[in-house]
Amino acid sequence: MNIVKCVSEKSEDKIREAAKRVFLKKGFDGTTSRDIAKEADMNIALTNYYFRSKEKLFMEIFKDLMEMYFQSIILILNKPIDIKTKISEVVENNYQMMKQEPDLVIFIMNEIHKEPERLLVKTALYHQLKSTLFNQQLDEGIETGKLRPIRIESILPLMTSCIEFLFLGKEMHQKIFNMSEAEFEAFSESHKDHVKAMICNYLILED
Amino acid sequence: MNIVKCVSEKSEDKIREAAKRVFLKKGFDGTTSRDIAKEADMNIALTNYYFRSKEKLFMEIFKDLMEMYFQSIILILNKPIDIKTKISEVVENNYQMMKQEPDLVIFIMNEIHKEPERLLVKTALYHQLKSTLFNQQLDEGIETGKLRPIRIESILPLMTSCIEFLFLGKEMHQKIFNMSEAEFEAFSESHKDHVKAMICNYLILED
DNA sequence: GAATATTTTAAACGATTGTTTAAAATATTC
DNA sequence: GAATATTTTAAACAATCGTTTAAAATATTC
């Protein structure tokens, strides 16, 4: 999953990709049309020529990023593997994504926070999540007493929040705990393993 | 802990409190000097008269909020109570804070993310955290085999991330799971209890 | 209560914002 | 290869940005 590094020859794509990089780093408010033009190495009028406005360009990019973020999770939730492995994979996937694109989640959260009604369009996500194989496995496990009764609404945030929050506040955590880049890397790796174990420990009841 | 509702008569304070409200809602980039003046119901020149610049005013407010955020946690970490109760209290405190001031954490995270070197000044937080009673209890518990060997660097984010992340993405979670305000309230309450139990479950080894 | 110091005001400053224009450059069509 | 369509350009647009000014209003001092 490489978000921003691909380079197309077409001007429209160059602008879209440049805009994605700048928006992810600076947010909508912090990004100027000239920032995008400069990053794309294109004339400033081309943004509006191809996308009509900064707003339209942003909406297109935001929608793509949201889609990509959720679909990668849903893909794993539907894999035909046991629930313990599945939890590990979701956490692992989350970890790799945050390492590769540390700006993504804070960007999404912050933009939604500023204008939720504009950005949260009608979505089939609820139904998609409820009908995953993961949710079936959860229901069955709870029924047979092998799993602690927790709804998917709780389990899903648990699997993502611990890792995402660590990277969301990466600079802060590094500063507070005096960690170098390498130390944070090692620390986050061990933290990830704690998270996997902790969730499985809690959800899966011993028999 | 009431952050933004107090009303002072002094113009300087009225501006500071209005600025705090607007900054928390819109962030530094999204806030204009005129927004602040309007919220404070004051002439626009007064911001610079009292604080020299929007930047200086922001820095003052940001520093205060950071301080307040961390000191409330450290206070609990130093309470003379057993570690299980302490974990519950930290999570509970975190939950109440997010309910009362849902904008605080996303604001802090986002501003630091945009300009970490400017906002993360030298701090004694590391030493403060390491010398808490909680850290002593942690060391002792690990030594005597009653606690799983986890560093405070991992435990602390675990205690805050699950709750904060839920509220950070409150609008998103509400939308995805079709929750009304009341349903989210009930959900977050039960989620909070899961988090308390899960962390204690993992950290505290049965004998 | 006149003189001084402080606070508040309306108006304007130059810089930057998102966007548009109309001409120039390039590509495509027949 | 002339005619047409598309893409790119430099320049400008009005609006808004953070900030400053200098005068007016108010408070304080003696």
Short mmCIF file of N, CA and C in Angstrom, two decimals, chain A residues 25-185:
data_model
loop_
_atom_site.label_atom_id
_atom_site.label_comp_id
_atom_site.label_asym_id
_atom_site.label_seq_id
_atom_site.Cartn_x
_atom_site.Cartn_y
_atom_site.Cartn_z
N LYS A 25 0.41 16.31 5.04
CA LYS A 25 1.39 16.91 5.94
C LYS A 25 0.82 18.14 6.66
N LYS A 26 0.08 18.97 5.92
CA LYS A 26 -0.33 20.26 6.50
C LYS A 26 -1.82 20.40 6.76
N GLY A 27 -2.62 19.46 6.30
CA GLY A 27 -4.07 19.59 6.46
C GLY A 27 -4.66 20.55 5.45
N PHE A 28 -5.97 20.60 5.41
CA PHE A 28 -6.64 21.46 4.41
C PHE A 28 -6.36 22.94 4.67
N ASP A 29 -6.55 23.38 5.90
CA ASP A 29 -6.35 24.79 6.23
C ASP A 29 -4.91 25.25 6.03
N GLY A 30 -3.97 24.36 6.36
CA GLY A 30 -2.56 24.73 6.30
C GLY A 30 -1.96 24.67 4.92
N THR A 31 -2.71 24.14 3.98
CA THR A 31 -2.21 23.98 2.61
C THR A 31 -2.73 25.09 1.71
N THR A 32 -1.84 25.74 0.96
CA THR A 32 -2.27 26.75 0.00
C THR A 32 -2.19 26.19 -1.41
N SER A 33 -2.95 26.80 -2.30
CA SER A 33 -2.91 26.38 -3.70
C SER A 33 -1.50 26.46 -4.25
N ARG A 34 -0.76 27.44 -3.79
CA ARG A 34 0.62 27.59 -4.27
C ARG A 34 1.53 26.50 -3.73
N ASP A 35 1.26 26.02 -2.51
CA ASP A 35 2.00 24.87 -1.97
C ASP A 35 1.87 23.68 -2.91
N ILE A 36 0.63 23.42 -3.30
CA ILE A 36 0.36 22.27 -4.16
C ILE A 36 1.04 22.43 -5.51
N ALA A 37 0.89 23.61 -6.10
CA ALA A 37 1.49 23.87 -7.41
C ALA A 37 3.00 23.68 -7.36
N LYS A 38 3.60 24.18 -6.30
CA LYS A 38 5.05 24.07 -6.16
C LYS A 38 5.47 22.61 -6.00
N GLU A 39 4.76 21.87 -5.14
CA GLU A 39 5.08 20.46 -4.91
C GLU A 39 4.94 19.66 -6.19
N ALA A 40 3.94 20.02 -7.01
CA ALA A 40 3.70 19.31 -8.26
C ALA A 40 4.59 19.84 -9.39
N ASP A 41 5.26 20.96 -9.11
CA ASP A 41 6.08 21.63 -10.12
C ASP A 41 5.23 22.00 -11.35
N MET A 42 4.09 22.57 -11.08
CA MET A 42 3.15 22.94 -12.15
C MET A 42 2.68 24.38 -11.92
N ASN A 43 2.14 24.96 -12.97
CA ASN A 43 1.60 26.31 -12.86
C ASN A 43 0.39 26.32 -11.92
N ILE A 44 0.25 27.43 -11.22
CA ILE A 44 -0.76 27.48 -10.17
C ILE A 44 -2.18 27.41 -10.71
N ALA A 45 -2.39 27.82 -11.94
CA ALA A 45 -3.75 27.83 -12.51
C ALA A 45 -4.24 26.41 -12.84
N LEU A 46 -3.31 25.47 -12.91
CA LEU A 46 -3.69 24.13 -13.35
C LEU A 46 -4.54 23.38 -12.32
N THR A 47 -4.35 23.71 -11.05
CA THR A 47 -5.16 23.08 -10.02
C THR A 47 -6.65 23.32 -10.29
N ASN A 48 -6.98 24.56 -10.57
CA ASN A 48 -8.38 24.88 -10.85
C ASN A 48 -8.81 24.45 -12.25
N TYR A 49 -7.88 24.38 -13.15
CA TYR A 49 -8.20 23.91 -14.49
C TYR A 49 -8.66 22.45 -14.45
N TYR A 50 -7.97 21.64 -13.67
CA TYR A 50 -8.31 20.22 -13.62
C TYR A 50 -9.34 19.87 -12.55
N PHE A 51 -9.33 20.61 -11.44
CA PHE A 51 -10.19 20.19 -10.33
C PHE A 51 -11.22 21.24 -9.90
N ARG A 52 -11.27 22.34 -10.63
CA ARG A 52 -12.25 23.41 -10.40
C ARG A 52 -11.98 24.22 -9.12
N SER A 53 -11.60 23.56 -8.03
CA SER A 53 -11.28 24.31 -6.81
C SER A 53 -10.41 23.46 -5.88
N LYS A 54 -9.77 24.12 -4.94
CA LYS A 54 -8.97 23.44 -3.92
C LYS A 54 -9.88 22.49 -3.13
N GLU A 55 -11.07 22.94 -2.84
CA GLU A 55 -12.05 22.15 -2.09
C GLU A 55 -12.39 20.83 -2.81
N LYS A 56 -12.70 20.93 -4.12
CA LYS A 56 -13.05 19.73 -4.89
C LYS A 56 -11.89 18.74 -4.92
N LEU A 57 -10.68 19.29 -5.11
CA LEU A 57 -9.49 18.44 -5.13
C LEU A 57 -9.33 17.74 -3.79
N PHE A 58 -9.54 18.48 -2.74
CA PHE A 58 -9.41 17.91 -1.41
C PHE A 58 -10.42 16.79 -1.17
N MET A 59 -11.67 17.05 -1.53
CA MET A 59 -12.73 16.06 -1.31
C MET A 59 -12.41 14.75 -2.03
N GLU A 60 -11.92 14.86 -3.24
CA GLU A 60 -11.57 13.67 -4.02
C GLU A 60 -10.50 12.86 -3.30
N ILE A 61 -9.47 13.56 -2.84
CA ILE A 61 -8.35 12.90 -2.16
C ILE A 61 -8.80 12.30 -0.83
N PHE A 62 -9.57 13.06 -0.09
CA PHE A 62 -10.02 12.60 1.22
C PHE A 62 -10.85 11.31 1.11
N LYS A 63 -11.75 11.32 0.15
CA LYS A 63 -12.60 10.15 -0.07
C LYS A 63 -11.76 8.90 -0.37
N ASP A 64 -10.77 9.07 -1.23
CA ASP A 64 -9.88 7.96 -1.58
C ASP A 64 -9.16 7.42 -0.35
N LEU A 65 -8.63 8.31 0.46
CA LEU A 65 -7.84 7.89 1.62
C LEU A 65 -8.70 7.15 2.63
N MET A 66 -9.91 7.66 2.87
CA MET A 66 -10.84 7.00 3.78
C MET A 66 -11.14 5.58 3.29
N GLU A 67 -11.49 5.50 2.04
CA GLU A 67 -11.82 4.20 1.43
C GLU A 67 -10.67 3.21 1.62
N MET A 68 -9.47 3.66 1.29
CA MET A 68 -8.30 2.81 1.36
C MET A 68 -8.04 2.33 2.79
N TYR A 69 -8.21 3.26 3.72
CA TYR A 69 -7.97 2.96 5.13
C TYR A 69 -8.88 1.83 5.61
N PHE A 70 -10.17 1.94 5.31
CA PHE A 70 -11.12 0.96 5.83
C PHE A 70 -11.09 -0.36 5.06
N GLN A 71 -10.88 -0.28 3.76
CA GLN A 71 -10.92 -1.51 2.99
C GLN A 71 -9.78 -2.46 3.35
N SER A 72 -8.63 -1.91 3.73
CA SER A 72 -7.51 -2.78 4.09
C SER A 72 -7.83 -3.56 5.36
N ILE A 73 -8.60 -2.94 6.25
CA ILE A 73 -9.02 -3.64 7.47
C ILE A 73 -10.07 -4.71 7.15
N ILE A 74 -11.07 -4.31 6.38
CA ILE A 74 -12.17 -5.22 6.06
C ILE A 74 -11.66 -6.47 5.33
N LEU A 75 -10.65 -6.25 4.49
CA LEU A 75 -10.03 -7.37 3.77
C LEU A 75 -9.54 -8.44 4.76
N ILE A 76 -8.89 -8.00 5.80
CA ILE A 76 -8.37 -8.94 6.80
C ILE A 76 -9.50 -9.56 7.61
N LEU A 77 -10.51 -8.77 7.95
CA LEU A 77 -11.63 -9.27 8.75
C LEU A 77 -12.36 -10.41 8.04
N ASN A 78 -12.25 -10.44 6.73
CA ASN A 78 -12.94 -11.48 5.96
C ASN A 78 -12.06 -12.67 5.62
N LYS A 79 -10.81 -12.65 6.03
CA LYS A 79 -9.91 -13.77 5.74
C LYS A 79 -10.36 -15.03 6.47
N PRO A 80 -10.21 -16.19 5.84
CA PRO A 80 -10.62 -17.45 6.49
C PRO A 80 -9.55 -17.98 7.44
N ILE A 81 -9.30 -17.23 8.52
CA ILE A 81 -8.32 -17.64 9.52
C ILE A 81 -8.94 -17.52 10.91
N ASP A 82 -8.32 -18.19 11.87
CA ASP A 82 -8.92 -18.17 13.21
C ASP A 82 -8.79 -16.79 13.83
N ILE A 83 -9.62 -16.54 14.82
CA ILE A 83 -9.79 -15.18 15.32
C ILE A 83 -8.54 -14.63 15.99
N LYS A 84 -7.77 -15.49 16.59
CA LYS A 84 -6.54 -15.03 17.24
C LYS A 84 -5.53 -14.53 16.20
N THR A 85 -5.34 -15.32 15.18
CA THR A 85 -4.46 -14.91 14.08
C THR A 85 -4.97 -13.64 13.44
N LYS A 86 -6.28 -13.57 13.32
CA LYS A 86 -6.90 -12.41 12.67
C LYS A 86 -6.63 -11.12 13.45
N ILE A 87 -6.76 -11.21 14.74
CA ILE A 87 -6.48 -10.03 15.57
C ILE A 87 -5.03 -9.59 15.39
N SER A 88 -4.13 -10.59 15.41
CA SER A 88 -2.72 -10.27 15.19
C SER A 88 -2.50 -9.59 13.85
N GLU A 89 -3.18 -10.08 12.85
CA GLU A 89 -2.98 -9.51 11.51
C GLU A 89 -3.52 -8.10 11.40
N VAL A 90 -4.66 -7.85 12.02
CA VAL A 90 -5.21 -6.49 11.98
C VAL A 90 -4.26 -5.51 12.68
N VAL A 91 -3.78 -5.91 13.83
CA VAL A 91 -2.85 -5.05 14.56
C VAL A 91 -1.57 -4.87 13.75
N GLU A 92 -1.07 -5.96 13.21
CA GLU A 92 0.17 -5.90 12.42
C GLU A 92 -0.01 -5.00 11.20
N ASN A 93 -1.12 -5.16 10.52
CA ASN A 93 -1.42 -4.33 9.34
C ASN A 93 -1.49 -2.85 9.72
N ASN A 94 -2.14 -2.62 10.84
CA ASN A 94 -2.24 -1.27 11.36
C ASN A 94 -0.86 -0.68 11.65
N TYR A 95 -0.04 -1.49 12.24
CA TYR A 95 1.32 -1.07 12.60
C TYR A 95 2.14 -0.72 11.36
N GLN A 96 2.07 -1.59 10.38
CA GLN A 96 2.84 -1.35 9.15
C GLN A 96 2.34 -0.10 8.44
N MET A 97 1.03 0.06 8.43
CA MET A 97 0.46 1.24 7.77
C MET A 97 0.93 2.52 8.46
N MET A 98 0.91 2.54 9.78
CA MET A 98 1.32 3.73 10.51
C MET A 98 2.80 4.02 10.32
N LYS A 99 3.61 2.96 10.19
CA LYS A 99 5.04 3.16 9.96
C LYS A 99 5.28 3.77 8.58
N GLN A 100 4.49 3.29 7.63
CA GLN A 100 4.71 3.75 6.25
C GLN A 100 4.09 5.12 6.01
N GLU A 101 2.93 5.35 6.59
CA GLU A 101 2.23 6.62 6.35
C GLU A 101 1.74 7.23 7.66
N PRO A 102 2.69 7.73 8.46
CA PRO A 102 2.33 8.20 9.80
C PRO A 102 1.37 9.39 9.81
N ASP A 103 1.23 10.06 8.69
CA ASP A 103 0.37 11.24 8.64
C ASP A 103 -1.11 10.89 8.43
N LEU A 104 -1.38 9.68 7.93
CA LEU A 104 -2.73 9.36 7.45
C LEU A 104 -3.82 9.51 8.50
N VAL A 105 -3.64 8.89 9.65
CA VAL A 105 -4.73 8.83 10.62
C VAL A 105 -5.00 10.19 11.27
N ILE A 106 -3.95 10.90 11.65
CA ILE A 106 -4.17 12.23 12.25
C ILE A 106 -4.84 13.15 11.24
N PHE A 107 -4.46 12.98 9.99
CA PHE A 107 -5.09 13.78 8.93
C PHE A 107 -6.59 13.50 8.85
N ILE A 108 -6.95 12.24 8.76
CA ILE A 108 -8.36 11.85 8.66
C ILE A 108 -9.14 12.33 9.90
N MET A 109 -8.60 12.03 11.07
CA MET A 109 -9.28 12.39 12.31
C MET A 109 -9.50 13.90 12.40
N ASN A 110 -8.47 14.63 12.10
CA ASN A 110 -8.53 16.07 12.26
C ASN A 110 -9.51 16.73 11.28
N GLU A 111 -9.49 16.29 10.06
CA GLU A 111 -10.40 16.87 9.06
C GLU A 111 -11.85 16.55 9.41
N ILE A 112 -12.10 15.31 9.80
CA ILE A 112 -13.46 14.94 10.21
C ILE A 112 -13.89 15.74 11.42
N HIS A 113 -12.97 15.91 12.34
CA HIS A 113 -13.28 16.65 13.56
C HIS A 113 -13.69 18.08 13.26
N LYS A 114 -13.05 18.68 12.27
CA LYS A 114 -13.35 20.08 11.94
C LYS A 114 -14.68 20.22 11.23
N GLU A 115 -14.98 19.29 10.31
CA GLU A 115 -16.23 19.39 9.54
C GLU A 115 -16.83 18.01 9.30
N PRO A 116 -17.38 17.40 10.36
CA PRO A 116 -17.90 16.04 10.25
C PRO A 116 -19.02 15.89 9.23
N GLU A 117 -19.95 16.85 9.20
CA GLU A 117 -21.11 16.67 8.33
C GLU A 117 -20.73 16.73 6.85
N ARG A 118 -19.66 17.47 6.54
CA ARG A 118 -19.24 17.58 5.15
C ARG A 118 -18.50 16.31 4.70
N LEU A 119 -17.72 15.74 5.61
CA LEU A 119 -16.82 14.66 5.19
C LEU A 119 -17.40 13.26 5.40
N LEU A 120 -18.35 13.15 6.32
CA LEU A 120 -18.89 11.82 6.59
C LEU A 120 -20.16 11.60 5.78
N VAL A 121 -19.98 11.25 4.53
CA VAL A 121 -21.12 10.98 3.67
C VAL A 121 -21.70 9.62 4.02
N LYS A 122 -22.86 9.37 3.48
CA LYS A 122 -23.50 8.09 3.75
C LYS A 122 -22.57 6.96 3.32
N THR A 123 -22.48 5.96 4.15
CA THR A 123 -21.55 4.88 3.86
C THR A 123 -22.17 3.53 4.22
N ALA A 124 -21.71 2.53 3.52
CA ALA A 124 -22.20 1.17 3.79
C ALA A 124 -21.31 0.46 4.79
N LEU A 125 -20.45 1.22 5.45
CA LEU A 125 -19.44 0.61 6.32
C LEU A 125 -20.05 -0.24 7.43
N TYR A 126 -21.13 0.26 8.03
CA TYR A 126 -21.74 -0.47 9.14
C TYR A 126 -22.14 -1.87 8.69
N HIS A 127 -22.86 -1.92 7.59
CA HIS A 127 -23.29 -3.21 7.08
C HIS A 127 -22.10 -4.07 6.67
N GLN A 128 -21.12 -3.45 6.05
CA GLN A 128 -19.92 -4.18 5.63
C GLN A 128 -19.21 -4.82 6.82
N LEU A 129 -19.10 -4.06 7.90
CA LEU A 129 -18.41 -4.57 9.08
C LEU A 129 -19.21 -5.66 9.77
N LYS A 130 -20.53 -5.42 9.88
CA LYS A 130 -21.39 -6.38 10.55
C LYS A 130 -21.45 -7.72 9.80
N SER A 131 -21.24 -7.66 8.52
CA SER A 131 -21.34 -8.90 7.75
C SER A 131 -19.99 -9.52 7.43
N THR A 132 -18.96 -9.08 8.13
CA THR A 132 -17.65 -9.72 7.93
C THR A 132 -17.62 -11.10 8.57
N LEU A 133 -16.70 -11.91 8.09
CA LEU A 133 -16.48 -13.22 8.69
C LEU A 133 -16.06 -13.05 10.16
N PHE A 134 -15.30 -12.01 10.41
CA PHE A 134 -14.85 -11.73 11.78
C PHE A 134 -16.03 -11.62 12.73
N ASN A 135 -17.04 -10.89 12.31
CA ASN A 135 -18.20 -10.71 13.18
C ASN A 135 -18.94 -12.03 13.42
N GLN A 136 -18.98 -12.85 12.39
CA GLN A 136 -19.57 -14.20 12.54
C GLN A 136 -18.80 -15.01 13.58
N GLN A 137 -17.46 -14.98 13.42
CA GLN A 137 -16.61 -15.73 14.35
C GLN A 137 -16.79 -15.22 15.78
N LEU A 138 -16.95 -13.91 15.88
CA LEU A 138 -17.17 -13.30 17.19
C LEU A 138 -18.47 -13.82 17.80
N ASP A 139 -19.54 -13.76 17.03
CA ASP A 139 -20.85 -14.22 17.51
C ASP A 139 -20.79 -15.68 17.95
N GLU A 140 -20.21 -16.52 17.10
CA GLU A 140 -20.11 -17.96 17.41
C GLU A 140 -19.32 -18.20 18.68
N GLY A 141 -18.17 -17.52 18.77
CA GLY A 141 -17.29 -17.68 19.93
C GLY A 141 -17.98 -17.29 21.22
N ILE A 142 -18.74 -16.21 21.15
CA ILE A 142 -19.47 -15.75 22.33
C ILE A 142 -20.56 -16.75 22.71
N GLU A 143 -21.27 -17.23 21.68
CA GLU A 143 -22.34 -18.22 21.85
C GLU A 143 -21.83 -19.47 22.57
N THR A 144 -20.67 -19.96 22.12
CA THR A 144 -20.12 -21.21 22.68
C THR A 144 -19.29 -20.96 23.94
N GLY A 145 -19.24 -19.70 24.37
CA GLY A 145 -18.53 -19.40 25.62
C GLY A 145 -17.03 -19.35 25.49
N LYS A 146 -16.52 -19.40 24.28
CA LYS A 146 -15.06 -19.35 24.11
C LYS A 146 -14.53 -17.93 24.09
N LEU A 147 -15.43 -17.01 23.79
CA LEU A 147 -15.00 -15.61 23.74
C LEU A 147 -15.80 -14.79 24.75
N ARG A 148 -15.13 -13.77 25.26
CA ARG A 148 -15.82 -12.84 26.16
C ARG A 148 -16.83 -12.03 25.34
N PRO A 149 -18.02 -11.82 25.89
CA PRO A 149 -19.02 -11.09 25.10
C PRO A 149 -18.69 -9.62 24.91
N ILE A 150 -18.10 -9.32 23.76
CA ILE A 150 -17.77 -7.94 23.41
C ILE A 150 -18.29 -7.69 21.99
N ARG A 151 -18.90 -6.54 21.81
CA ARG A 151 -19.41 -6.24 20.47
C ARG A 151 -18.29 -5.79 19.54
N ILE A 152 -18.50 -5.94 18.27
CA ILE A 152 -17.50 -5.53 17.29
C ILE A 152 -17.24 -4.04 17.38
N GLU A 153 -18.23 -3.29 17.83
CA GLU A 153 -18.06 -1.84 18.00
C GLU A 153 -16.95 -1.51 18.98
N SER A 154 -16.71 -2.42 19.93
CA SER A 154 -15.67 -2.19 20.91
C SER A 154 -14.34 -2.82 20.49
N ILE A 155 -14.46 -4.02 19.93
CA ILE A 155 -13.25 -4.75 19.57
C ILE A 155 -12.46 -4.04 18.47
N LEU A 156 -13.14 -3.52 17.50
CA LEU A 156 -12.48 -2.89 16.37
C LEU A 156 -11.63 -1.68 16.79
N PRO A 157 -12.20 -0.75 17.54
CA PRO A 157 -11.36 0.36 18.03
C PRO A 157 -10.20 -0.12 18.91
N LEU A 158 -10.43 -1.16 19.69
CA LEU A 158 -9.35 -1.67 20.53
C LEU A 158 -8.17 -2.13 19.68
N MET A 159 -8.48 -2.74 18.54
CA MET A 159 -7.41 -3.28 17.69
C MET A 159 -6.62 -2.19 16.98
N THR A 160 -7.22 -1.03 16.83
CA THR A 160 -6.52 0.01 16.08
C THR A 160 -6.01 1.14 16.97
N SER A 161 -6.75 1.43 18.04
CA SER A 161 -6.44 2.66 18.79
C SER A 161 -5.05 2.66 19.41
N CYS A 162 -4.64 1.53 19.98
CA CYS A 162 -3.37 1.51 20.71
C CYS A 162 -2.20 1.83 19.80
N ILE A 163 -2.19 1.22 18.63
CA ILE A 163 -1.09 1.46 17.68
C ILE A 163 -1.21 2.85 17.06
N GLU A 164 -2.38 3.17 16.61
CA GLU A 164 -2.54 4.45 15.92
C GLU A 164 -2.26 5.62 16.85
N PHE A 165 -2.67 5.48 18.08
CA PHE A 165 -2.44 6.57 19.03
C PHE A 165 -0.96 6.79 19.30
N LEU A 166 -0.24 5.69 19.35
CA LEU A 166 1.21 5.78 19.58
C LEU A 166 1.88 6.60 18.48
N PHE A 167 1.49 6.35 17.24
CA PHE A 167 2.09 7.05 16.10
C PHE A 167 1.50 8.45 15.93
N LEU A 168 0.24 8.56 16.24
CA LEU A 168 -0.43 9.86 16.21
C LEU A 168 0.34 10.85 17.06
N GLY A 169 0.78 10.41 18.21
CA GLY A 169 1.55 11.26 19.10
C GLY A 169 3.01 10.87 19.11
N LYS A 170 3.50 10.42 17.97
CA LYS A 170 4.88 9.92 17.89
C LYS A 170 5.90 10.93 18.42
N GLU A 171 5.85 12.14 17.88
CA GLU A 171 6.82 13.17 18.29
C GLU A 171 6.71 13.43 19.79
N MET A 172 5.47 13.45 20.28
CA MET A 172 5.26 13.69 21.71
C MET A 172 5.85 12.55 22.54
N HIS A 173 5.54 11.32 22.17
CA HIS A 173 6.05 10.17 22.92
C HIS A 173 7.58 10.13 22.86
N GLN A 174 8.13 10.41 21.69
CA GLN A 174 9.59 10.43 21.57
C GLN A 174 10.21 11.45 22.52
N LYS A 175 9.58 12.63 22.53
CA LYS A 175 10.10 13.71 23.37
C LYS A 175 10.00 13.37 24.86
N ILE A 176 8.80 12.94 25.24
CA ILE A 176 8.57 12.66 26.66
C ILE A 176 9.51 11.59 27.19
N PHE A 177 9.69 10.54 26.38
CA PHE A 177 10.49 9.41 26.87
C PHE A 177 11.92 9.42 26.35
N ASN A 178 12.35 10.56 25.83
CA ASN A 178 13.74 10.71 25.36
C ASN A 178 14.17 9.63 24.39
N MET A 179 13.35 9.36 23.40
CA MET A 179 13.67 8.27 22.47
C MET A 179 14.21 8.80 21.15
N SER A 180 15.26 8.19 20.67
CA SER A 180 15.74 8.46 19.32
C SER A 180 14.82 7.74 18.34
N GLU A 181 15.07 7.97 17.07
CA GLU A 181 14.27 7.33 16.02
C GLU A 181 14.35 5.80 16.16
N ALA A 182 15.57 5.31 16.35
CA ALA A 182 15.79 3.86 16.45
C ALA A 182 15.13 3.31 17.71
N GLU A 183 15.24 4.05 18.79
CA GLU A 183 14.63 3.59 20.04
C GLU A 183 13.10 3.54 19.93
N PHE A 184 12.55 4.54 19.26
CA PHE A 184 11.09 4.53 19.07
C PHE A 184 10.67 3.33 18.23
N GLU A 185 11.44 3.06 17.22
CA GLU A 185 11.18 1.91 16.35
C GLU A 185 11.12 0.61 17.16
#
